[in-house]
Amino acid sequence: MANTKTSVSKQSSSSPDSGPDAYIQMYRKMAGIRLFEERVNDLYTRALMPGLAHLYIGEEAVAVGICSTLRSDDYITSTHRGHGHCLAKGAAPDRMFAELLGKEAGYCRGKGGSMHIADPDTGNLGANAIVGGSTGIATGAAFSAKRLGNGRVSVCFFGEGALGQGVLYESMNLAQLWKLPVIYVCENNTYNEYTHYSETTAGDVLGRPRAFGILAERVDGQDVRAVHAAAQRLVDRARAGEGPAFLLCDTYRYRGHHVGDVSREYYRSKQEEQKWMSERDPIGLFSDWLIAEHRATAAQLQSISAEIQSAMDAAVQFALSAPYPDPSEVQQDVYA
Amino acid sequence: MSTPEMKSVMEPAAAQRELTLGEAIKEALAEEMRRDPRIVIMGEDVAEAGTVFKVLSGLSAEFGTDRVIDTPISEAGFTGLAIGAAMTGLRPVVDIMFGDFIALVMDQMANQAAKVHYMSGGKWKVPLVMRTTLGASRRSAAQHSQSLHAWFSHVPGLKVVLPSTPFDAKGLMKSAIRDDNPVIFFEDKMMYKLKGNVPAEDYAIPLGVADIKRSGDDITLVATSSMVQVALGAAKMLEDAGISAEVVDPRTTWPLDEETLVESVKKTSRAIVIDEGYARYGVTAELASVIAEGAFHYLDQPVKRIGAMHVPIPFSPPLEDVTVPTEQMVFEAARGMCRRS
Ligand SMILES: Cc1ncc(C[n+]2csc(CCOP(=O)(O)OP(=O)(O)O)c2C)c(N)n1
């Protein structure tokens, strides 16, 4: 994915309608995330990947729609389901895979793993394994952007499960009081682990940020163009000093809460899963649109996928053959 | 069981009934819930899912989702609610999925639950059990691997239980539930599948009574929770090397059975304390100091401590593996101490 032929010079603040390339780039990113996650699934089920793997498959339009409006020096914080956010913000698949396998070449030298990818070069403040754990961090990054006057914005990705955490509300209150350039992106993929969000979430979700006076919008998280357009407005507004915003994205995780969550019938039906996959697939919907609008041909999209497949092969190979860190590294980096 | 022939086949099996540690905990909860309708369980994915470790599976079917209650991901909120409910007539058992998340409930536990009884001059009680986990080695990285039981052990007003066998888990859980104080019950994630003999009849193990898991003469290995199995493994290796190790499990860090620890060390004159929490300012420090104070004149060298390496638990397997105490580490430390004298 990193060395693609289509170069997008104005990636940061481009409006997709400025040319077909930006859309193709978004397609490429979404397909890249999906294929990355399929490889993760494969590595995990073959017992080549330790720990836990929370796949982002089905939610690609959210990360790509949002991150395609960001500058590379803008900040994001991510979650336990964070591979998509990291890739969309510019992480390289080979070093991602290496981290997921605990290898020294990984983004965190193997110390973080799947749930803790962090990379200053792409503005990634870190994925987080504590639900709601990064809301303060994202808000703090927006505070320093404002104080330092560097024009950056900060995006806080979290699942709807984090709506249960009080720190989110403390953070949003601060953000609105101090007009901080932070966008709270709530990915409502319908389930907190094994519990439907309607059983854990009272009242109107958008009413919560609105109670603080934060501009709050809802968007179809399976429609990358809609996510992109909404994000572009909110990001531009934040960058212009008009304060925080909240974007609720309706989406769905296709797979288990983590790879091992295979028998899911007790909390959701196969039909429900099937319906989302066949009718609301973000990549399917987007490629249909690209073809219908003559922005790309089916053959072009296929060749992009093939290109990504071989890039993923190489990235996985890189990670598998990379060495583990030396055990003596264990005591490095406890303190700065 | 209807024919005498079958009975004779079944009987030893019944006497030696084996449960896993997870099953033993569930059985204790189920028996107590049948006995006492004031008990309710709450936490994330505790009902139909039966927790992420499946420890409670089946309880919501028996007791209903009015008593086995799924919560939002609001640890501070539902812990506080449980404290209030405990003060006003219920006996809640709250589930904090990973021990790392106790950081989110610390104010509720340390400033509220722990102090209510004392501050009210003994007027209000908080009969609350908090179940949570400890232990590394699952490749779960720094926010899902810590053993933070020392935090609660530090606070007056809280009791802390660390079961190391299915038998202990069931008996200690019963006492925890029947106790009128906030009790935190730490379960090692790696031990849920550990099997052991658990009698079917009702029994309770009092909090504050240590157990000698193996007796010996040359050295005392004091070990908690996940480290008891490690100490027992090391004791076997030591036996092959001609050293007789006694393994003592305090079972609760508070209340603490100081006498059993001290008496054991008076007999062996050497001690190693092993706990999966950080050694610095940790449980091993307290236990070693109790031994040093109580058995000073009997000790033939300083008490040794073994705990988790003082680093956040890393993800990468070869790194994580060196952070956790192992049988080999305990064996070598013990052999070194026994040789020296
Ligand atoms: C504070 C905290 N509580 C509980 C957990 C365990 N946990 C991990 S993911 C998860 C569900 C999160 O749901 P959501 O935020 O909607 O994200 P999703 O998994 O759906 O992407 C839970 C309860 C945690 N990691 N942190």
XYZ file of C-alpha atoms and ligand atoms in Angstrom:
703
model
C 0.000 0.000 0.000
C 2.817 2.339 0.789
C 4.397 2.383 -2.638
C 1.389 2.706 -4.858
C 1.472 4.037 -8.375
C -1.337 6.485 -7.805
C 0.188 9.335 -5.909
C -2.115 11.780 -4.259
C -0.366 15.041 -3.744
C -3.174 16.953 -2.110
C -4.266 14.085 0.089
C -4.549 16.223 3.184
C -7.282 18.685 2.501
C -8.404 17.469 -0.902
C -12.052 17.442 -1.733
C -12.707 14.140 -3.476
C -14.527 15.947 -6.228
C -11.336 17.713 -7.146
C -10.420 14.596 -9.084
C -10.809 10.879 -9.326
C -7.479 10.148 -7.647
C -8.653 10.968 -4.165
C -11.513 8.515 -4.459
C -9.240 5.832 -5.829
C -6.897 6.451 -2.965
C -9.763 6.006 -0.519
C -10.741 2.784 -2.236
C -7.176 1.599 -2.043
C -7.022 2.310 1.683
C -10.290 0.544 2.396
C -9.344 -2.495 0.377
C -5.950 -2.426 2.030
C -7.449 -2.489 5.518
C -9.765 -5.356 4.616
C -6.969 -7.419 3.130
C -4.690 -6.590 6.037
C -7.328 -7.824 8.482
C -7.889 -10.995 6.463
C -4.183 -11.710 6.849
C -4.414 -11.034 10.570
C -7.259 -13.493 10.792
C -5.183 -16.017 8.921
C -2.054 -15.489 11.039
C -4.097 -15.708 14.211
C -5.997 -18.856 13.315
C -2.733 -20.493 12.281
C -1.399 -19.667 15.761
C 1.296 -17.449 14.299
C 0.012 -14.357 16.068
C -0.013 -14.227 19.879
C -2.523 -12.415 22.074
C -5.846 -11.104 20.855
C -6.975 -9.823 17.454
C -9.968 -7.489 17.152
C -10.725 -7.144 13.454
C -11.989 -3.939 11.840
C -13.589 -5.700 8.858
C -16.877 -3.996 7.949
C -15.919 -0.641 9.468
C -13.324 0.480 6.906
C -15.304 3.464 5.632
C -15.122 5.171 9.017
C -11.347 5.198 9.430
C -10.743 6.004 5.760
C -13.496 8.601 5.455
C -12.118 10.450 8.471
C -8.383 10.056 7.998
C -8.601 11.096 4.343
C -9.478 14.566 5.634
C -6.469 14.774 7.941
C -2.975 16.125 7.453
C -0.188 13.731 8.224
C 0.748 15.817 11.271
C -2.786 15.765 12.666
C -3.295 13.456 15.599
C -5.404 10.382 16.144
C -5.994 8.127 19.100
C -7.246 4.623 18.495
C -8.710 1.618 20.267
C -8.314 -2.121 20.779
C -9.905 -2.414 17.303
C -7.324 -0.088 15.887
C -5.583 -1.612 12.863
C -7.865 0.261 10.464
C -7.255 3.640 12.100
C -3.492 3.166 12.078
C -3.397 2.081 8.427
C -5.749 4.851 7.350
C -3.502 7.388 9.074
C -0.538 6.098 7.114
C 1.039 3.183 8.957
C 2.924 0.701 6.778
C 1.524 -2.843 6.743
C 4.901 -4.521 7.107
C 5.754 -2.775 10.370
C 2.176 -3.256 11.561
C 2.377 -7.004 10.997
C 5.768 -7.056 12.660
C 4.267 -5.401 15.748
C 1.349 -7.804 15.774
C 3.805 -10.696 15.848
C 5.905 -9.108 18.597
C 8.908 -8.473 16.360
C 11.623 -5.891 16.836
C 10.820 -4.265 13.468
C 7.297 -3.470 14.677
C 6.137 0.066 15.381
C 6.669 -0.406 19.104
C 9.590 -2.856 18.919
C 7.153 -5.603 19.879
C 6.310 -4.085 23.228
C 2.814 -2.963 22.324
C 1.254 -5.524 20.012
C -2.084 -5.324 18.248
C -3.816 -3.115 20.815
C -1.065 -0.526 21.226
C 0.240 0.552 17.811
C 1.684 4.054 18.124
C 3.674 6.080 15.605
C 4.671 9.735 15.960
C 5.540 9.957 12.243
C 1.897 9.552 11.291
C 0.468 11.468 14.241
C -0.719 8.265 15.881
C -0.723 8.871 19.631
C -1.522 5.249 20.205
C -4.145 2.578 20.172
C -5.530 1.886 23.616
C -6.761 -1.259 25.334
C -8.730 0.615 27.967
C -12.199 1.463 26.686
C -12.418 5.261 26.727
C -8.795 5.375 27.807
C -7.668 7.769 25.104
C -10.348 10.439 25.350
C -8.215 12.560 27.637
C -5.119 12.052 25.499
C -6.867 13.120 22.289
C -8.290 16.160 24.018
C -4.870 16.998 25.414
C -3.332 16.818 21.940
C -5.939 19.310 20.783
C -5.066 21.514 23.740
C -1.407 21.595 22.794
C -2.259 22.161 19.106
C -4.217 25.228 20.126
C -1.632 26.454 22.601
C 1.242 25.922 20.168
C -0.775 27.361 17.301
C 0.330 24.692 14.855
C -3.068 24.264 13.213
C -3.318 20.582 13.954
C -6.496 18.800 14.851
C -6.952 15.699 16.902
C -9.346 12.827 16.220
C -10.452 10.532 19.015
C -11.772 7.224 17.700
C -13.803 5.133 20.102
C -16.500 2.483 20.030
C -19.971 3.133 21.364
C -18.984 1.089 24.403
C -16.870 4.033 25.534
C -20.062 6.048 25.941
C -20.237 4.271 29.294
C -17.035 5.873 30.560
C -17.266 9.054 32.583
C -13.901 10.347 31.417
C -15.413 10.910 27.948
C -17.831 13.443 29.384
C -15.190 15.170 31.468
C -13.052 15.436 28.325
C -15.871 16.764 26.150
C -16.734 19.389 28.724
C -13.136 20.599 28.750
C -12.945 20.554 24.964
C -15.999 22.736 24.546
C -15.091 25.086 27.395
C -11.689 25.675 25.853
C -12.778 25.398 22.179
C -10.263 22.690 21.379
C -9.735 21.300 17.861
C -10.787 17.735 18.617
C -13.278 15.495 16.808
C -14.836 12.689 18.837
C -15.620 9.885 16.417
C -17.974 7.331 17.880
C -17.992 4.142 15.841
C -21.259 2.513 16.672
C -20.759 -1.014 15.430
C -23.829 -2.054 17.431
C -22.180 -4.303 20.038
C -20.120 -3.746 23.173
C -18.371 -7.088 23.070
C -21.332 -9.485 23.399
C -24.026 -7.035 24.413
C -26.213 -4.951 22.100
C -25.550 -1.279 22.654
C -29.234 -0.591 23.281
C -28.866 -2.576 26.517
C -26.036 -0.350 27.724
C -26.863 3.077 26.344
C -29.740 5.198 27.622
C -31.326 8.080 25.768
C -30.071 9.853 22.704
C -26.375 9.504 21.969
C -26.123 12.830 20.150
C -27.885 14.497 23.050
C -24.817 13.818 25.160
C -22.271 15.975 23.285
C -25.029 18.478 22.523
C -25.607 18.941 26.228
C -22.134 20.492 26.314
C -22.899 22.605 23.269
C -20.704 20.441 21.044
C -21.717 20.242 17.389
C -22.833 16.651 16.910
C -23.752 14.842 13.698
C -24.672 11.348 12.645
C -23.568 9.690 9.449
C -23.901 6.372 7.640
C -20.608 4.744 8.532
C -20.825 2.366 5.571
C -20.772 5.227 3.096
C -17.224 6.451 2.830
C -18.212 9.508 0.810
C -20.698 10.574 3.458
C -18.186 10.038 6.252
C -15.563 11.940 4.319
C -17.861 14.864 3.621
C -19.021 15.145 7.215
C -15.491 14.819 8.538
C -14.202 17.432 6.142
C -16.655 19.983 7.472
C -15.963 19.200 11.103
C -12.211 19.100 10.668
C -12.125 22.377 8.733
C -14.245 23.965 11.392
C -12.008 22.712 14.206
C -8.920 23.846 12.343
C -10.460 27.277 11.961
C -10.717 27.539 15.736
C -14.433 26.902 16.001
C -14.101 24.109 18.527
C -14.786 20.432 18.961
C -17.316 18.211 17.236
C -18.793 14.770 17.658
C -19.448 12.418 14.746
C -21.555 9.329 15.297
C -20.927 6.702 12.614
C -23.349 3.792 12.286
C -21.420 0.703 11.301
C -21.066 -3.013 11.941
C -18.272 -5.406 12.737
C -18.571 -8.415 10.501
C -16.535 -10.797 12.607
C -16.371 -11.718 16.267
C -15.438 -9.270 18.998
C -12.043 -10.912 18.606
C -10.955 -13.689 16.287
C -11.760 -16.386 18.829
C -15.394 -15.217 19.167
C -16.866 -17.684 16.699
C -20.163 -18.869 18.210
C -22.065 -15.600 18.180
C -25.637 -16.818 17.830
C -26.432 -16.137 21.477
C -26.018 -12.419 20.965
C -26.678 -11.814 17.272
C -28.128 -13.757 14.392
C -26.396 -15.003 11.278
C -29.126 -13.296 9.232
C -28.270 -9.934 10.758
C -24.597 -10.410 9.893
C -25.491 -11.568 6.411
C -27.716 -8.574 5.825
C -24.993 -6.084 6.660
C -22.429 -7.921 4.598
C -24.598 -8.257 1.512
C -26.443 -4.950 1.634
C -24.225 -2.525 3.517
C -20.688 -3.491 2.711
C -18.666 -0.263 2.595
C -16.244 -1.511 -0.026
C -18.952 -3.057 -2.197
C -21.066 0.078 -2.035
C -18.143 2.294 -2.869
C -16.886 0.203 -5.764
C -20.392 0.035 -7.238
C -20.525 3.794 -7.089
C -17.070 4.257 -8.587
C -17.989 2.041 -11.503
C -21.448 3.530 -12.011
C -19.963 7.026 -12.001
C -17.218 5.965 -14.414
C -14.543 6.917 -11.964
C -13.028 3.470 -12.285
C -13.628 0.256 -14.145
C -14.145 -3.081 -12.479
C -10.885 -4.195 -14.028
C -9.034 -1.269 -12.492
C -10.410 -2.014 -9.056
C -9.494 -5.635 -9.452
C -5.984 -4.802 -10.371
C -5.729 -2.546 -7.322
C -6.798 -5.479 -5.156
C -4.302 -7.758 -6.821
C -1.581 -5.194 -6.262
C -2.501 -4.925 -2.582
C -2.615 -8.700 -2.229
C 0.954 -9.017 -3.345
C 2.026 -6.103 -1.159
C 0.361 -7.867 1.802
C 2.129 -11.124 0.947
C 5.425 -9.306 1.104
C 4.491 -7.496 4.326
C 3.481 -10.727 6.066
C 6.642 -12.408 4.867
C 8.687 -9.517 6.194
C 7.055 -9.809 9.605
C 7.297 -13.582 9.805
C 10.982 -13.599 9.030
C 11.820 -10.567 11.208
C 13.628 -11.335 14.466
C 12.139 -10.995 17.927
C 13.654 -8.347 20.147
C 16.456 -9.521 22.360
C 15.129 -10.314 25.843
C 17.568 -7.740 27.222
C 15.327 -5.053 25.685
C 12.681 -5.778 28.263
C 14.006 -3.133 30.642
C 14.544 -0.490 27.996
C 12.129 2.416 27.718
C 10.413 2.110 31.090
C 11.534 5.693 31.611
C 12.336 8.404 29.090
C -26.262 -44.585 41.110
C -29.199 -46.997 41.369
C -27.367 -50.294 41.586
C -24.839 -51.067 44.309
C -22.356 -52.033 41.626
C -22.556 -48.643 40.012
C -22.310 -46.988 43.384
C -19.003 -48.597 44.136
C -17.717 -47.316 40.827
C -19.064 -43.854 41.459
C -18.063 -43.454 45.027
C -14.386 -42.728 44.746
C -15.235 -40.420 41.884
C -17.742 -38.607 44.086
C -15.297 -38.309 46.957
C -12.626 -37.061 44.567
C -14.936 -34.812 42.612
C -12.820 -32.646 40.364
C -13.697 -29.131 39.313
C -11.717 -26.456 37.597
C -10.958 -23.291 39.495
C -13.482 -21.446 37.356
C -16.162 -24.044 38.053
C -15.434 -23.934 41.764
C -15.984 -20.180 41.827
C -19.212 -20.515 39.905
C -20.434 -23.255 42.217
C -19.757 -21.139 45.292
C -21.664 -18.229 43.776
C -24.574 -20.413 42.697
C -24.886 -22.081 46.102
C -24.772 -18.762 47.896
C -27.285 -17.212 45.494
C -29.699 -20.072 46.160
C -29.265 -19.530 49.883
C -29.426 -15.744 49.913
C -31.706 -13.799 47.562
C -29.917 -10.550 48.422
C -26.947 -11.568 46.288
C -26.790 -10.022 42.818
C -23.972 -10.210 40.276
C -23.150 -7.297 38.000
C -20.519 -6.534 35.422
C -19.782 -6.394 31.710
C -20.951 -9.430 29.767
C -21.636 -11.472 32.900
C -25.132 -12.666 31.897
C -25.620 -14.578 28.648
C -21.920 -14.413 27.818
C -21.036 -15.648 31.335
C -17.984 -13.303 31.353
C -15.191 -13.278 28.810
C -13.577 -16.180 30.647
C -16.920 -18.041 30.717
C -16.622 -18.409 34.498
C -20.265 -17.509 35.136
C -21.810 -19.324 32.182
C -25.223 -20.705 33.075
C -25.826 -18.474 36.092
C -28.111 -16.050 34.256
C -30.171 -19.008 33.025
C -30.688 -20.184 36.593
C -31.052 -16.855 38.393
C -32.347 -14.614 35.639
C -30.994 -11.360 34.331
C -32.491 -9.554 37.328
C -29.798 -11.101 39.478
C -27.021 -11.638 36.948
C -26.887 -8.225 35.354
C -25.011 -6.948 32.329
C -23.760 -3.421 32.839
C -22.534 -0.712 30.518
C -18.747 -0.349 30.342
C -18.861 1.910 33.380
C -16.630 0.368 36.017
C -16.606 3.373 38.332
C -20.344 3.832 37.980
C -21.488 0.297 38.647
C -18.966 -0.194 41.430
C -20.248 2.899 43.160
C -23.797 1.714 42.620
C -22.910 -1.670 44.096
C -21.437 0.015 47.155
C -24.661 1.933 47.687
C -26.693 -1.216 47.145
C -24.496 -3.081 49.627
C -25.116 -0.389 52.233
C -28.850 -0.666 51.789
C -29.740 -4.320 51.900
C -28.188 -6.173 48.960
C -25.015 -8.218 48.772
C -23.567 -7.422 45.344
C -20.793 -9.305 43.606
C -19.244 -7.079 40.963
C -17.104 -8.347 38.136
C -14.169 -6.314 36.883
C -13.117 -8.143 33.758
C -9.380 -7.535 33.920
C -7.468 -6.641 37.070
C -5.946 -3.732 35.178
C -9.344 -2.029 35.176
C -9.338 -1.663 38.962
C -7.559 1.585 38.208
C -10.962 2.857 37.042
C -12.694 1.982 40.320
C -10.012 3.063 42.742
C -11.850 6.066 44.163
C -14.988 4.038 44.739
C -13.086 1.260 46.473
C -10.377 3.147 48.350
C -12.234 6.321 49.308
C -15.781 5.023 49.550
C -16.161 1.279 50.166
C -13.097 0.969 52.379
C -14.003 3.860 54.659
C -17.764 3.874 54.990
C -17.868 1.567 57.996
C -15.138 3.355 59.888
C -16.212 6.893 59.057
C -19.786 6.157 60.101
C -18.602 4.923 63.461
C -19.554 1.402 62.505
C -23.078 2.352 61.433
C -22.969 1.492 57.725
C -21.662 -1.770 56.299
C -20.497 -2.582 52.757
C -20.931 -6.327 52.177
C -19.507 -6.269 48.673
C -17.394 -8.745 46.731
C -15.370 -7.566 43.778
C -14.115 -10.356 41.529
C -11.272 -9.544 39.206
C -8.229 -11.122 37.619
C -4.470 -10.997 37.766
C -1.594 -12.581 35.924
C 0.499 -12.178 32.800
C 1.599 -14.737 30.193
C -1.381 -14.419 27.899
C 0.324 -12.059 25.421
C -2.256 -9.454 26.352
C 0.225 -6.596 26.740
C 0.590 -3.871 29.319
C -3.057 -2.976 30.004
C -4.415 -6.510 30.369
C -1.718 -8.354 32.296
C -1.028 -6.698 35.610
C -1.255 -8.165 39.096
C -2.346 -5.192 41.169
C -3.626 -6.845 44.346
C -1.053 -4.935 46.377
C -3.000 -1.725 45.701
C -6.040 -2.939 47.587
C -3.979 -4.732 50.230
C -2.566 -1.330 51.157
C -5.922 0.170 52.105
C -7.394 -0.338 55.592
C -10.990 -1.487 55.397
C -10.534 -3.793 52.396
C -9.892 -7.527 52.433
C -8.001 -9.241 49.631
C -8.311 -12.900 48.643
C -5.972 -14.817 46.331
C -7.146 -18.392 45.768
C -4.617 -20.841 44.321
C -6.637 -24.061 44.037
C -10.230 -24.944 43.130
C -10.814 -26.135 46.718
C -9.614 -22.859 48.173
C -11.474 -20.825 45.577
C -14.827 -22.285 46.528
C -14.328 -22.088 50.274
C -12.846 -18.598 50.176
C -15.570 -17.297 47.874
C -18.171 -18.460 50.379
C -16.464 -16.559 53.163
C -16.027 -13.501 50.968
C -19.739 -13.409 50.185
C -20.729 -13.919 53.820
C -18.343 -11.214 55.014
C -19.796 -7.828 55.933
C -16.839 -5.946 54.476
C -15.694 -5.143 50.955
C -13.650 -8.113 49.780
C -11.654 -8.182 46.555
C -11.227 -11.627 45.076
C -8.357 -11.934 42.581
C -8.443 -14.843 40.148
C -5.464 -15.830 38.030
C -6.600 -15.894 34.393
C -4.166 -18.703 33.639
C -5.584 -20.906 36.408
C -9.265 -21.015 35.452
C -8.742 -24.430 33.885
C -6.688 -25.810 36.790
C -8.410 -28.901 38.175
C -8.606 -30.035 41.756
C -10.685 -31.841 44.304
C -13.733 -29.876 45.462
C -16.188 -31.460 47.878
C -19.848 -31.114 46.959
C -20.876 -30.270 50.506
C -21.029 -26.777 51.884
C -17.785 -25.542 53.419
C -16.166 -22.177 53.936
C -12.520 -21.305 54.434
C -12.085 -18.389 56.825
C -10.295 -15.314 55.530
C -6.922 -14.888 57.211
C -5.868 -18.518 57.518
C -2.804 -19.604 55.558
C -2.447 -23.101 54.168
C 0.642 -25.260 54.047
C 0.479 -26.679 50.531
C 3.462 -28.912 51.068
C 5.559 -29.430 54.145
C 9.320 -29.422 54.238
C 12.282 -28.630 56.455
C 15.005 -26.782 54.587
C 13.344 -23.711 53.153
C 9.954 -22.000 53.187
C 8.503 -20.853 49.878
C 5.713 -18.401 50.622
C 3.648 -18.051 47.456
C 0.361 -16.445 46.442
C -2.199 -17.178 43.736
C -0.520 -17.984 40.417
C 2.798 -18.449 42.170
C 1.668 -21.350 44.353
C 1.821 -23.756 41.428
C 5.197 -22.304 40.491
C 6.446 -22.832 44.046
C 5.127 -26.390 44.116
C 6.880 -27.089 40.832
C 10.094 -25.629 42.208
C 9.688 -27.706 45.382
C 9.631 -30.864 43.275
C 12.794 -29.840 41.495
C 14.379 -29.074 44.865
C 13.392 -32.482 46.178
C 15.307 -34.067 43.314
C 18.259 -31.945 44.372
C 17.940 -33.205 47.949
C 16.325 -30.056 49.379
C 13.071 -30.214 51.299
C 10.896 -27.149 50.663
C 7.782 -26.109 52.510
C 5.197 -24.191 50.459
C 2.968 -21.813 52.402
C 0.047 -20.016 50.781
C -1.294 -17.079 52.833
C -4.527 -17.222 50.738
C -5.425 -13.686 51.808
C -3.049 -10.727 51.892
C -5.378 -9.075 54.338
C -6.305 -10.313 56.869
C -2.888 -11.948 57.015
C -2.022 -15.119 58.910
C 1.335 -13.914 60.173
C 1.708 -16.752 62.635
C 1.721 -19.564 60.075
C 4.333 -17.775 57.977
C 6.549 -17.058 60.959
C 6.229 -20.561 62.433
C 7.169 -22.144 59.127
C 10.283 -20.014 58.820
C 11.244 -20.676 62.438
C 11.334 -24.339 61.411
C 13.195 -23.968 58.110
C 15.249 -20.807 58.852
C 15.164 -19.743 55.185
C 12.465 -18.106 53.156
C 11.648 -16.948 49.654
C 8.488 -14.968 49.037
C 6.984 -15.246 45.533
C 4.130 -13.158 44.166
C 3.217 -12.119 40.635
C 2.796 -8.458 41.529
C 5.732 -6.125 41.300
C 8.278 -6.832 43.982
C 8.997 -3.147 44.658
C 6.650 -1.834 47.319
C 4.603 -4.960 46.734
C 3.115 -7.970 48.510
C 6.479 -9.700 48.714
C 7.869 -6.706 50.584
C 5.190 -6.916 53.246
C 5.417 -10.691 53.647
C 9.204 -10.608 53.818
C 9.076 -7.963 56.483
C 6.550 -9.931 58.550
C 8.897 -12.915 58.391
C 11.980 -10.842 59.134
C 10.349 -9.282 62.174
C 8.768 -12.470 63.480
C 11.546 -14.969 62.831
C 14.632 -12.750 62.889
C 16.632 -14.882 65.284
C 15.856 -18.039 63.371
C 16.820 -16.781 59.920
C 20.133 -17.894 58.595
C 20.128 -15.351 55.779
C 17.948 -12.510 54.528
C 14.524 -13.340 53.172
C 14.543 -13.338 49.379
C 11.757 -11.856 47.248
C 10.686 -12.810 43.732
C 8.023 -10.832 41.857
C 7.224 -9.528 38.416
C 10.016 -7.556 36.808
C 9.579 -3.840 37.401
C 8.396 -3.049 33.864
C 5.014 -2.676 32.150
C 4.221 -6.171 30.830
C 5.444 -6.267 27.218
C 3.526 -7.927 24.398
C 6.328 -9.738 22.597
C 6.514 -13.339 23.879
C 10.279 -13.501 24.489
C 10.041 -10.244 26.447
C 6.934 -11.133 28.426
C 8.404 -14.481 29.402
C 11.284 -12.939 31.307
C 9.025 -10.675 33.376
C 7.204 -13.444 35.235
C 8.716 -15.596 37.997
C 9.276 -19.187 36.902
C 9.878 -22.529 38.602
C 13.437 -22.419 37.426
C 14.022 -19.000 38.996
C 12.573 -20.144 42.315
C 14.505 -23.392 42.184
C 17.799 -21.647 41.555
C 17.228 -19.049 44.239
C 16.298 -21.720 46.782
C 19.181 -23.973 45.892
C 21.557 -21.038 46.183
C 20.279 -20.207 49.640
C 20.438 -23.783 50.864
C 23.944 -24.299 49.521
C 25.314 -21.138 51.033
C 24.660 -22.241 54.579
C -12.302 0.123 30.852
C -12.459 -1.149 30.133
N -13.470 -1.962 30.469
C -13.639 -3.122 29.819
C -12.793 -3.486 28.810
C -12.970 -4.811 28.105
N -13.453 -4.575 26.747
C -12.621 -4.555 25.708
S -13.389 -4.174 24.291
C -14.876 -4.030 25.068
C -16.084 -3.655 24.294
C -15.895 -2.360 23.653
O -17.004 -2.034 22.884
P -16.917 -0.790 21.952
O -16.323 0.350 22.685
O -18.251 -0.597 21.373
O -15.856 -1.175 20.842
P -15.907 -2.387 19.806
O -15.240 -3.546 20.453
O -17.321 -2.636 19.494
O -15.127 -1.893 18.648
C -14.737 -4.301 26.424
C -15.847 -4.291 27.382
C -11.722 -2.635 28.524
N -10.819 -2.954 27.589
N -11.587 -1.471 29.172
